[in-house]
Every structure is written in structure tokens, then in C-alpha cells.
Amino acid sequence: MNFSLQLLTNHATLTSDCIVLTVATDHKLDSAAKAIDKACGGVLQQTLDAGDFAAKPGDAMLLPATGCQAKRLLLLGTGEPGALSPQNYLKLVEALFRELGRTKAKTAHLLGSALEVEARDCAWQLQQLAQAAVTASYRYTRTLSKPREAGSLRKLVVDGKPGASSKRALAQGVAIGQGINAARELGNLPGNVCTPSYLANQARALGRKHAKLKVSVLDEKKMRELKMGALLSVTAGSAQPARLIVMEYRGGKTGEAPQVLVGKGITFDSGGISIKPGAKMDEMKFDMCGAASVLGTMEAVLALELPINVVGVIAASENLPSGTATKPGDVVTSMSGQTIEILNTDAEGRLVLCDTLTYVARFKPDTVIDIATLTGACVVALGSHASGLYSNQQDLADQLLAAGQQSGDRAWQMPLWEDYQKQLDSNFADMGNVGGPEAGSITAACFLARYTKDYRWAHLDIAGTAWLGGTAKGATGRPVGLLMQYLLDRSGA
Ligand code: BES
Ligand code: MN
Ligand code: ZN
């Protein structure tokens, strides 16, 4: 997709497959819209006068552009006159690419660079626009015998002054959009394709493409040497070997403490011996979306060559029942030395994560953020709108909340109070791996907190945000947007 900024003049004589116009609920046309309306014989004003276009944010209507040089007009609603909320701007942008995607338009010209968005500048608008254009063009085709038709749009011209900051905003939007699409693709791949070894190979391929990225993969033998008894207990029932994937990006000064991202990479979660019910079990191929978001974020970091150090680590395993699988009641010793009574083999995410969180201390991190489809309880609490956020440092939580707001990929903070810790008490080990039916997302985070005491740490429970179910079933690529905004903020960009 080609993006460009041009100060457009003579709107009525623009040659384009689609001219995109915005209208508020007061139906007032600006001078450009008036000129186009005149050239098209008044079709715009007629449509508005007929009352068919309410102009609410997200409303869109295609009109013929008879009389103009353009092939079509696309009307987008902006809601009440005045500045749009960031949420409504994102709705508008989504509607724009949804409607364009239904046409054969190859080029589109976007008028109305004068849109005002509350507390957001022009660069933000451009970044979100580019990001949405890239994510809207994603199609899953990998395991289809006949690929689905791709969108037609190739070139988007935005009415505005070109400049360095606009150029950077567009580049950031494209890179983040591509990172999101990479995460979606990995999430969507079936469990028989996307295995722990497959994830490792994806990381290795990324390392071969970029000189600044060093990739190493730990196998189960190495995990045994490191005494990763918790991680190994999860892979015990599986024929596919587990992998611990380490991606070190050095874009900052040597010796500068890195931002460490840790992703849960359960490529299929059957629950193990504590097997899950059959309904929707296919969706447990998405249980590696935390890992996918780490890979997608690394891709975007590499594309933008951020001037910071970032280490991405993925704990990859399947969770399956078999004669060699871990059983409820088994006690394992984690790499930290703490023992764990496995009360439910379906609480496996925290087991692969706790050893990985112990392992990453060796990078002397500035901050560690883990990303995991960790609990069904988080879906109950927050639904699919916000990721659950936990942290042992309030300033870090605030930075991540702000990054969520800024990117539109929002998180909501949950408590990590000491009061919840006793739910993890066990008679037979230092802790159990589940904390009972109450506050399931919180007790999962409390479990992880016992392994992250030595550094600044945050946990994102993305169980509700990483994929959509139903007819729109598919990975969302979240929270790549949030993570990239957080890393851009750390880069001083
Ligand atoms: N991967 C699941 C969490 C999950 C469930 C995410 C449904 C999205 C939708 C995780 O491994 C799991 O099974 N968690 C259990 C924990 C329980 C046994 C304490 C859960 O949430 O039911
Ligand atoms: Mn599970
Ligand atoms: Zn899981």
C-alpha cells in the first residue's frame, strides 16, 4: 500500500477511484465538499437532505460520482460537530477501510485532513490511519485451497502538508500494522502447523534477516540443566518438544538495561489431564497469542530500528494428556527453587511463565512485561475490550495504561494485593498452581508475582482481547499496538 500526503486543490476535478468526505450530524458541507457536490449535480446535498445519512461515527455511505472525474464518493460520519473522541476517530477509520474493501477502488483520496480529535495531534491521526489500512488488508489464506480475494486498494492520498513528522507517523503506522498482522497470522495458524518448533523457526528466520537481532533457542535438555521443572511439567504429555526462544535486539547503547517481553506460547491447550470440555476447544490454538504478540512487536521494533534494547522471550509448549503427562497432585520444583503442587493441569500458562520469568533475570532488565492468554476469569471480568494489567510498580502500570489509551489497544489495571496470595496455599508444596474459583485472573497474577520480585514487572492477561470468536473468529494481534506505543515512548520517539 502506498501512502502519500498532498495538499489537494481543485477537489472537483480530482481523478480518483474514490473521494472520501467526512460529514457531521449538522450536515454542513465544507468548501471542498461543496465543490464536489456541485460537480456531481448535487448528489451529496440531496442524500443528506433525504435524511438517509445520520453521520454518526462509523456511519459510511457510498455514492456514485457522476459528473466528477472520480469514480465514487464515500461519505463518512463524524458525529456531533466539533472534535471527535479518539475512540470515534478509530471507528471512522475502521469504517473507511471496511467500505473501501467492499469496492474495487485501487486509489482513494481522503479529504478532511482538518479533522479534529480530542487530545490527539495530526501525527496520531496519520499513524492510526496507516495502521488501520495495513490491518484491514490482512487475509488469512495459509490453509485454504483457494485463496480469498484480496482487497483492491493500492494507493491512499491524504489531503495534508507533507513533512518529516507526517512521514514518521505513516512509517510507524505501517510498521505497527505489519507487526499486528504478523501476530494475527501466527495466532490463526492451526496447532498442527504452529508448534513450538515452528515458533522457534519463525524467530530464527527473523534473526537471519536482521543483523541487530540475535536469536537462540533452548531445547528440553537445556531446560533440564537449568532445572525448569515447572515448564517441563507442562510439556511432559506432548510428543512435540518444548522450546524456549530468546530474541535479543540491540538497538540502544551497549550495557543499557533492556525491555524484556515474555510471551506465553502454548501452541495448543487441551487442559492436559484436567482436560477441557469439547466446546470451543479449537480456540485453544490461540493460546500462543502472547508469544505471537512478542514476535509481532519484535518485527515492528526491527522495522523502525528503535534506539533501545529489547529482549523477546517465548515459552513454547503444547499442553496435552498422555501416559507421561503431569497429573493433578504432582509436585514439581521450579527453576527458582520454589515447589508447586499441580492441582489443575489446565493452569499451565503460569507454569511455563514462572520458569521463563526466573530465566530472564539474567538480562538485568530495566522492565519485564509478560503477555499471556492466562485465564478465562479475565474474560469474565473485562470481556474483549481491555486486557487485564497487573504490576508490582505503579509507575510502570501507569506507563502501560497510557500506552493503551494512546494506541487504542487498552488495558485496565487489576489489584495485586497481598490479600489474594493466601488462596495459593498448599499442604504439600510452597504453593498450589490454582487459587480456587474466586478472583481467578488475580490469583494467576499473584502466582507470577512470586517469581518477579527482583525486577520491575507487569503482566498483561490478554485472554479476552487476543482473539475473536463466532463468525469473526480470528486473532486480533493485540496487544502489539499497546506494546509498540510503550516502546516508542521509551525510545523518546
Ligand atoms: N489458556 C487458558 C485460559 C483461557 C481460557 C483463555 C479461555 C481464553 C479463554 C488457561 O491455560 C486456562 O486453562 N486457565 C484456567 C485456569 C484454571 C484452571 C485455574 C481457566 O481459566 O479456566
Ligand atoms: Mn489451560
Ligand atoms: Zn492456557
Coordinates of C-alpha atoms and ligand atoms in Angstrom, one line a residue:
M1 CA 0.0 0.0 0.0
N2 CA 1.3 3.4 -1.0
F3 CA 0.5 6.4 1.3
S4 CA 1.1 10.0 0.4
L5 CA 0.4 13.4 1.7
Q6 CA -0.6 16.0 -0.8
L7 CA -2.2 19.4 -0.4
L8 CA -5.1 18.7 -2.7
T9 CA -6.7 21.6 -4.6
N10 CA -9.4 21.7 -7.3
H11 CA -11.2 18.9 -5.5
A12 CA -14.0 18.8 -8.1
T13 CA -11.5 17.7 -10.8
L14 CA -9.6 15.1 -8.8
T15 CA -9.0 11.9 -10.6
S16 CA -9.6 9.1 -8.1
D17 CA -11.3 5.7 -7.8
C18 CA -12.9 7.1 -4.6
I19 CA -13.1 10.5 -2.9
V20 CA -13.7 10.2 0.8
L21 CA -15.5 13.0 2.6
T22 CA -16.5 13.5 6.2
V23 CA -19.8 15.0 7.4
A24 CA -21.0 15.8 10.9
T25 CA -24.6 15.4 12.1
D26 CA -25.3 19.0 11.3
H27 CA -24.8 18.0 7.6
K28 CA -22.7 21.2 6.9
L29 CA -20.5 20.8 3.8
D30 CA -17.1 22.5 3.8
S31 CA -15.8 24.2 0.6
A32 CA -14.2 21.1 -0.8
A33 CA -17.4 19.1 -0.3
K34 CA -19.5 21.9 -1.8
A35 CA -17.3 21.9 -4.9
I36 CA -17.6 18.2 -5.3
D37 CA -21.3 18.3 -4.7
K38 CA -21.7 20.9 -7.4
A39 CA -19.7 18.9 -9.9
C40 CA -21.7 15.8 -9.1
G41 CA -25.0 17.5 -9.7
G42 CA -25.9 17.9 -6.0
V43 CA -25.9 14.2 -5.1
L44 CA -24.3 14.9 -1.7
Q45 CA -26.7 17.5 -0.6
Q46 CA -29.7 15.5 -1.9
T47 CA -28.6 12.5 0.1
L48 CA -28.2 14.5 3.2
D49 CA -31.5 16.3 2.8
A50 CA -33.3 13.0 2.3
G51 CA -32.2 12.1 5.8
D52 CA -30.6 8.8 4.8
F53 CA -27.3 9.5 6.3
A54 CA -27.2 10.1 10.1
A55 CA -23.5 10.9 10.1
K56 CA -22.8 9.1 13.4
P57 CA -19.2 8.0 13.9
G58 CA -18.7 4.7 12.0
D59 CA -21.6 5.5 9.5
A60 CA -20.5 5.2 5.9
M61 CA -22.2 5.5 2.6
L62 CA -21.0 5.0 -1.0
L63 CA -22.4 7.3 -3.7
P64 CA -21.9 7.5 -7.4
A65 CA -19.7 10.4 -8.5
T66 CA -21.5 11.1 -11.8
G67 CA -20.1 14.3 -13.3
C68 CA -16.8 14.3 -11.3
Q69 CA -13.5 12.8 -12.5
A70 CA -13.7 10.5 -9.6
K71 CA -15.5 7.1 -9.8
R72 CA -17.1 7.1 -6.4
L73 CA -17.8 9.2 -3.3
L74 CA -17.5 7.7 0.2
L75 CA -19.3 9.6 2.9
L76 CA -18.1 9.1 6.5
G77 CA -19.9 10.3 9.6
T78 CA -18.0 12.2 12.3
G79 CA -20.9 12.6 14.8
E80 CA -21.6 15.8 16.6
P81 CA -19.9 18.9 15.2
G82 CA -16.6 19.6 16.9
A83 CA -13.7 17.4 17.9
L84 CA -14.0 13.6 17.7
S85 CA -13.1 11.4 20.6
P86 CA -10.1 9.2 19.8
Q87 CA -12.4 6.2 20.0
N88 CA -14.8 7.7 17.5
Y89 CA -11.9 8.6 15.2
L90 CA -10.8 4.9 15.3
K91 CA -14.4 3.9 14.5
L92 CA -14.4 6.2 11.5
V93 CA -11.1 4.9 10.2
E94 CA -12.4 1.3 10.6
A95 CA -15.5 2.2 8.6
L96 CA -13.4 3.8 5.9
F97 CA -11.4 0.7 5.2
R98 CA -14.3 -1.6 5.6
E99 CA -16.3 0.3 3.0
L100 CA -13.3 0.7 0.6
G101 CA -12.7 -3.0 1.0
R102 CA -16.1 -3.7 -0.5
T103 CA -15.3 -1.8 -3.6
K104 CA -12.8 -2.4 -6.4
A105 CA -11.2 1.1 -5.8
K106 CA -7.5 1.0 -6.3
T107 CA -6.9 4.6 -5.3
A108 CA -8.6 6.8 -2.8
H109 CA -8.3 10.4 -1.9
L110 CA -9.1 11.4 1.6
L111 CA -10.3 14.9 2.1
G112 CA -10.8 16.5 5.5
S113 CA -7.3 16.4 7.0
A114 CA -8.8 19.2 9.1
L115 CA -10.5 16.6 11.3
E116 CA -10.0 17.5 15.0
V117 CA -9.5 14.7 17.5
E118 CA -9.6 15.4 21.3
A119 CA -6.1 15.5 22.8
R120 CA -4.6 13.9 19.6
D121 CA -2.4 15.6 17.0
C122 CA -2.2 15.2 13.3
A123 CA 0.6 12.7 13.5
W124 CA -1.5 10.4 15.7
Q125 CA -4.3 10.5 13.1
L126 CA -1.9 9.6 10.3
Q127 CA -0.3 6.8 12.3
Q128 CA -3.7 5.3 13.1
L129 CA -4.8 5.7 9.5
A130 CA -1.8 3.9 8.1
Q131 CA -2.0 1.2 10.8
A132 CA -5.7 0.6 10.0
A133 CA -5.0 0.4 6.3
V134 CA -2.4 -2.3 6.8
T135 CA -4.5 -4.3 9.3
A136 CA -7.6 -4.1 7.1
S137 CA -5.7 -5.6 4.2
Y138 CA -4.9 -8.8 6.1
R139 CA -6.4 -12.0 4.8
Y140 CA -5.8 -15.5 6.3
T141 CA -5.1 -17.8 3.4
R142 CA -2.4 -20.2 4.5
T143 CA -4.5 -23.3 4.9
L144 CA -7.2 -22.6 2.2
S145 CA -7.1 -24.4 -1.1
K146 CA -8.3 -21.3 -2.9
P147 CA -7.1 -18.0 -1.5
R148 CA -9.8 -15.4 -0.7
E149 CA -9.9 -12.3 -2.8
A150 CA -7.5 -9.7 -1.6
G151 CA -8.6 -6.0 -1.3
S152 CA -8.1 -3.8 -4.3
L153 CA -6.8 -0.6 -2.6
R154 CA -3.2 0.2 -3.5
K155 CA -2.8 3.9 -3.0
L156 CA -4.2 6.3 -0.4
V157 CA -3.7 10.0 -0.8
V158 CA -4.3 12.1 2.3
D159 CA -5.1 15.8 2.0
G160 CA -2.3 17.5 4.0
K161 CA 1.1 19.1 4.2
P162 CA 3.9 16.6 3.7
G163 CA 6.7 16.8 6.3
A164 CA 9.1 14.8 8.4
S165 CA 6.7 14.2 11.3
S166 CA 3.9 13.0 9.0
K167 CA 6.3 10.7 7.2
R168 CA 7.4 9.3 10.5
A169 CA 3.8 8.8 11.6
L170 CA 3.0 6.9 8.5
A171 CA 6.1 4.7 8.8
Q172 CA 5.2 3.9 12.4
G173 CA 1.6 3.1 11.5
V174 CA 2.7 0.8 8.7
A175 CA 5.3 -1.0 10.9
I176 CA 2.9 -1.5 13.8
G177 CA 0.1 -2.6 11.4
Q178 CA 2.5 -5.2 9.9
G179 CA 3.5 -6.3 13.4
I180 CA -0.1 -6.8 14.3
N181 CA -0.7 -8.8 11.1
A182 CA 2.3 -11.0 11.8
A183 CA 0.9 -11.7 15.3
R184 CA -2.6 -12.5 13.8
E185 CA -1.1 -14.8 11.2
L186 CA 0.8 -16.9 13.9
G187 CA -2.3 -16.9 16.1
N188 CA -4.6 -18.1 13.3
L189 CA -2.3 -20.9 12.2
P190 CA -3.6 -24.3 13.4
G191 CA -1.9 -26.2 16.1
N192 CA -0.7 -28.9 13.8
V193 CA 1.3 -26.2 11.8
C194 CA 2.2 -23.7 14.5
T195 CA 4.1 -26.0 17.0
P196 CA 6.8 -24.8 19.5
S197 CA 9.4 -25.7 16.8
Y198 CA 7.5 -23.7 14.2
L199 CA 7.6 -20.6 16.5
A200 CA 11.4 -21.2 17.0
N201 CA 11.9 -21.3 13.3
Q202 CA 10.0 -18.1 12.8
A203 CA 12.2 -16.4 15.3
R204 CA 15.3 -17.8 13.7
A205 CA 14.2 -16.6 10.3
L206 CA 13.7 -13.1 11.8
G207 CA 17.3 -13.3 13.2
R208 CA 18.7 -14.2 9.8
K209 CA 17.1 -11.1 8.2
H210 CA 18.3 -8.6 10.8
A211 CA 21.9 -8.1 11.9
K212 CA 20.8 -6.4 15.1
L213 CA 18.8 -9.4 16.2
K214 CA 20.4 -12.4 17.9
V215 CA 18.2 -15.5 18.3
S216 CA 18.9 -18.5 20.4
V217 CA 16.6 -21.5 21.1
L218 CA 16.8 -23.6 24.3
D219 CA 15.7 -27.3 23.9
E220 CA 14.4 -29.6 26.7
K221 CA 17.9 -30.9 27.5
K222 CA 19.0 -27.3 28.3
M223 CA 15.8 -26.7 30.3
R224 CA 16.6 -29.8 32.4
E225 CA 20.1 -28.4 33.0
L226 CA 18.5 -25.1 34.1
K227 CA 16.1 -27.1 36.4
M228 CA 13.0 -25.7 34.7
G229 CA 10.8 -28.2 36.4
A230 CA 7.6 -26.2 36.0
L231 CA 7.9 -25.6 32.3
L232 CA 9.0 -29.2 31.7
S233 CA 5.9 -30.5 33.6
V234 CA 3.7 -28.9 31.0
T235 CA 5.3 -30.4 28.0
A236 CA 5.6 -33.9 29.7
G237 CA 2.5 -35.3 27.9
S238 CA 3.4 -34.0 24.5
A239 CA 5.2 -35.5 21.5
Q240 CA 6.2 -32.1 20.2
P241 CA 9.3 -30.8 22.1
A242 CA 9.1 -27.6 24.1
R243 CA 11.2 -24.6 23.1
L244 CA 12.4 -21.5 25.0
I245 CA 13.0 -18.9 22.3
V246 CA 15.2 -15.9 23.0
M247 CA 15.4 -12.9 20.7
E248 CA 17.9 -10.1 21.7
Y249 CA 17.6 -6.8 19.8
R250 CA 20.4 -4.4 20.5
G251 CA 19.3 -1.0 19.1
G252 CA 20.3 1.0 22.2
K253 CA 23.6 1.7 23.9
T254 CA 25.7 -1.3 24.9
G255 CA 25.1 -2.0 28.6
E256 CA 21.7 -0.2 28.6
A257 CA 19.2 -2.3 30.5
P258 CA 16.7 -3.9 28.1
Q259 CA 13.0 -4.0 28.0
V260 CA 12.1 -7.7 28.2
L261 CA 8.9 -9.1 26.8
V262 CA 7.9 -12.6 27.8
G263 CA 5.1 -14.4 25.8
K264 CA 3.0 -17.4 26.7
G265 CA 3.4 -19.8 23.8
I266 CA 1.1 -22.7 24.4
T267 CA 0.5 -23.8 20.8
F268 CA -2.4 -25.9 21.9
D269 CA -4.0 -26.1 25.3
S270 CA -6.2 -29.2 25.8
G271 CA -6.1 -28.7 29.6
G272 CA -3.9 -31.8 29.9
I273 CA -5.1 -34.5 32.3
S274 CA -7.6 -31.8 33.7
I275 CA -9.0 -31.9 30.2
K276 CA -11.2 -29.1 28.9
P277 CA -14.8 -29.7 27.7
G278 CA -15.0 -30.1 23.9
A279 CA -17.0 -27.0 23.0
K280 CA -14.7 -24.3 21.5
M281 CA -11.6 -26.3 22.4
D282 CA -10.3 -25.5 18.8
E283 CA -9.9 -21.9 20.1
M284 CA -7.1 -23.1 22.3
K285 CA -4.8 -23.0 19.3
F286 CA -4.9 -19.2 20.1
D287 CA -3.2 -19.9 23.5
M288 CA 0.1 -18.8 21.9
C289 CA -1.1 -15.3 21.1
G290 CA 1.1 -13.8 23.9
A291 CA 4.1 -15.3 22.1
A292 CA 2.7 -14.1 18.7
S293 CA 2.5 -10.6 20.1
V294 CA 6.1 -10.7 21.2
L295 CA 7.2 -11.8 17.7
G296 CA 5.0 -9.2 16.1
T297 CA 6.3 -6.5 18.4
M298 CA 9.9 -7.6 17.6
E299 CA 9.2 -7.3 13.9
A300 CA 7.9 -3.7 14.3
V301 CA 10.8 -2.8 16.6
L302 CA 13.2 -4.1 13.8
A303 CA 11.3 -2.3 11.1
L304 CA 11.6 1.0 13.0
E305 CA 15.1 0.3 14.3
L306 CA 14.1 1.7 17.7
P307 CA 17.1 3.1 19.7
I308 CA 16.6 0.8 22.7
N309 CA 17.5 -2.7 23.7
V310 CA 14.6 -5.2 23.6
V311 CA 14.7 -8.9 24.5
G312 CA 11.8 -11.0 23.4
V313 CA 11.4 -14.4 25.1
I314 CA 8.8 -17.1 24.3
A315 CA 7.9 -20.1 26.4
A316 CA 6.6 -22.5 23.8
S317 CA 4.9 -25.9 24.6
E318 CA 1.8 -27.9 24.0
N319 CA -0.4 -29.0 26.9
L320 CA -1.7 -32.5 26.2
P321 CA -2.7 -35.5 28.2
S322 CA -0.9 -38.9 27.8
G323 CA 0.7 -41.6 29.9
T324 CA 3.7 -39.4 30.5
A325 CA 1.6 -36.2 31.3
T326 CA 1.8 -34.5 34.6
K327 CA -1.1 -35.4 36.9
P328 CA -3.1 -33.4 39.4
G329 CA -1.4 -33.7 42.8
D330 CA 2.1 -33.9 41.3
V331 CA 4.6 -31.6 42.9
V332 CA 7.3 -30.0 40.7
T333 CA 10.3 -27.8 41.6
S334 CA 10.6 -24.6 39.6
M335 CA 13.9 -23.1 38.4
S336 CA 13.6 -20.6 41.3
G337 CA 13.6 -23.5 43.8
Q338 CA 10.0 -22.9 44.9
T339 CA 7.9 -26.1 44.7
I340 CA 4.5 -26.2 43.2
E341 CA 1.6 -28.6 43.7
I342 CA -0.1 -29.0 40.3
L343 CA -3.8 -29.0 41.4
N344 CA -5.1 -28.5 37.9
T345 CA -3.0 -29.2 34.8
D346 CA -5.1 -26.7 32.9
A347 CA -3.4 -23.8 34.8
E348 CA -0.3 -24.4 32.7
G349 CA 0.4 -20.9 31.5
R350 CA 1.7 -19.8 34.8
L351 CA 3.9 -22.9 34.9
V352 CA 5.7 -22.2 31.7
L353 CA 5.9 -18.5 32.6
C354 CA 7.3 -18.8 36.1
D355 CA 10.5 -20.5 34.9
T356 CA 10.8 -18.1 32.0
L357 CA 10.4 -15.2 34.4
T358 CA 13.2 -16.6 36.6
Y359 CA 15.3 -17.2 33.5
V360 CA 15.1 -13.6 32.2
A361 CA 16.6 -12.1 35.3
R362 CA 20.0 -12.8 33.6
F363 CA 19.3 -10.0 31.2
K364 CA 19.4 -7.5 34.0
P365 CA 16.2 -6.0 32.7
D366 CA 15.0 -2.4 33.0
T367 CA 11.5 -3.9 32.9
V368 CA 9.9 -7.3 32.3
I369 CA 6.4 -7.5 30.7
D370 CA 4.7 -10.8 30.3
I371 CA 1.9 -11.3 27.8
A372 CA -0.4 -14.3 28.2
T373 CA -3.8 -15.7 27.4
L374 CA -3.8 -16.7 31.0
T375 CA -7.3 -17.0 32.5
G376 CA -10.9 -17.4 31.5
A377 CA -11.7 -15.4 34.6
C378 CA -10.1 -12.3 32.9
V379 CA -12.6 -12.7 30.0
V380 CA -15.4 -12.8 32.6
A381 CA -14.1 -9.6 34.3
L382 CA -13.2 -7.4 31.3
G383 CA -14.7 -9.1 28.2
S384 CA -12.9 -8.4 24.9
H385 CA -12.4 -4.7 25.3
A386 CA -9.5 -4.4 27.7
S387 CA -6.5 -6.5 28.6
G388 CA -6.0 -7.1 32.3
L389 CA -3.0 -5.3 33.7
Y390 CA -1.0 -6.2 36.8
S391 CA 2.2 -4.7 38.1
N392 CA 4.5 -4.6 41.1
Q393 CA 5.4 -0.9 40.2
Q394 CA 2.7 1.7 39.9
D395 CA 4.7 4.0 37.6
L396 CA 5.1 1.1 35.1
A397 CA 1.4 0.3 35.3
D398 CA 0.7 4.0 34.6
Q399 CA 3.0 3.9 31.6
L400 CA 1.3 0.8 30.2
L401 CA -2.2 2.3 30.8
A402 CA -1.2 5.4 29.0
A403 CA 0.2 3.4 26.1
G404 CA -3.1 1.6 25.9
Q405 CA -5.1 4.8 25.8
Q406 CA -2.8 6.4 23.2
S407 CA -2.8 3.3 20.9
G408 CA -6.5 2.5 21.3
D409 CA -5.3 -1.0 22.5
R410 CA -6.5 -0.5 26.0
A411 CA -5.7 -2.2 29.3
W412 CA -7.3 -1.9 32.7
Q413 CA -5.4 -2.3 36.0
M414 CA -6.4 -5.0 38.4
P415 CA -5.2 -5.4 42.1
L416 CA -2.2 -7.5 43.0
W417 CA -2.9 -7.2 46.7
E418 CA -1.2 -9.5 49.3
D419 CA -4.7 -10.4 50.5
Y420 CA -5.2 -12.7 47.5
Q421 CA -1.9 -14.6 48.0
K422 CA -3.2 -17.0 50.6
Q423 CA -5.5 -18.6 48.1
L424 CA -2.4 -20.2 46.7
D425 CA -1.5 -22.0 49.9
S426 CA -0.8 -25.8 49.6
N427 CA -0.3 -28.5 52.2
F428 CA 2.2 -30.3 50.0
A429 CA 4.3 -27.6 48.3
D430 CA 5.3 -24.0 48.6
M431 CA 2.2 -23.1 46.6
G432 CA -0.6 -24.6 44.5
N433 CA -0.9 -23.7 40.9
V434 CA -4.6 -22.6 41.3
G435 CA -6.3 -20.3 43.8
G436 CA -9.8 -21.6 43.7
P437 CA -12.9 -20.2 42.0
E438 CA -12.7 -16.6 43.2
A439 CA -10.7 -13.9 41.5
G440 CA -9.0 -16.3 39.1
S441 CA -7.2 -13.7 37.0
I442 CA -5.8 -12.1 40.1
T443 CA -4.6 -15.3 41.8
A444 CA -2.9 -16.2 38.5
A445 CA -1.1 -12.9 38.5
C446 CA -0.3 -13.4 42.2
F447 CA 1.4 -16.7 41.3
L448 CA 3.6 -14.9 38.7
A449 CA 4.4 -12.2 41.2
R450 CA 6.2 -14.8 43.4
Y451 CA 8.8 -15.1 40.5
T452 CA 9.3 -11.5 39.6
K453 CA 10.3 -9.9 42.9
D454 CA 13.8 -8.8 41.7
Y455 CA 12.8 -6.5 38.9
R456 CA 10.1 -4.1 37.6
W457 CA 7.4 -6.3 36.2
A458 CA 4.0 -6.1 34.6
H459 CA 1.7 -8.8 33.4
L460 CA -0.9 -8.5 30.7
D461 CA -3.7 -11.1 30.7
I462 CA -4.9 -11.0 27.1
A463 CA -7.3 -14.0 27.3
G464 CA -10.3 -11.7 26.3
T465 CA -8.5 -9.5 23.8
A466 CA -6.2 -11.7 21.8
W467 CA -8.8 -13.3 19.5
L468 CA -12.5 -13.0 18.5
G469 CA -14.9 -15.9 18.5
G470 CA -18.0 -16.6 16.5
T471 CA -18.2 -15.8 12.8
A472 CA -15.4 -13.3 13.1
K473 CA -13.2 -16.0 14.6
G474 CA -9.6 -15.0 14.4
A475 CA -6.6 -13.5 16.2
T476 CA -6.6 -9.7 16.7
G477 CA -2.9 -9.0 17.0
R478 CA -3.4 -7.4 20.4
P479 CA -1.6 -6.1 22.4
V480 CA 1.1 -5.3 19.7
G481 CA -0.3 -1.8 19.5
L482 CA 0.0 -1.2 23.2
L483 CA 3.5 -2.7 23.4
M484 CA 4.7 -0.7 20.5
Q485 CA 3.4 2.6 21.9
Y486 CA 5.1 1.7 25.3
L487 CA 8.4 1.0 23.4
L488 CA 8.1 4.2 21.3
D489 CA 7.6 6.2 24.5
R490 CA 10.7 4.6 26.0
S491 CA 12.6 5.5 22.7
G492 CA 11.8 9.1 23.2
A493 CA 10.1 9.0 19.8
Ligands
BES1 N1 -5.5 -20.8 28.2 C1 -6.4 -20.9 29.3 C2 -7.1 -19.6 29.6 C3 -8.2 -19.2 28.7 C4 -9.4 -19.9 28.8 C5 -8.1 -18.2 27.8 C6 -10.5 -19.5 27.9 C7 -9.1 -17.8 27.0 C8 -10.3 -18.5 27.0 C9 -5.6 -21.2 30.6 O1 -4.5 -22.1 30.4 C10 -6.5 -22.0 31.4 O2 -7.0 -23.0 31.1 N2 -6.8 -21.4 32.6 C11 -7.7 -21.9 33.5 C12 -7.2 -21.8 34.9 C13 -7.9 -22.5 35.9 C14 -7.7 -24.0 35.8 C15 -7.5 -22.0 37.3 C16 -9.1 -21.2 33.3 O3 -9.1 -20.0 33.1 O4 -10.1 -21.9 33.4
MN2 MN -5.1 -24.1 30.4
ZN3 ZN -3.6 -22.0 28.5

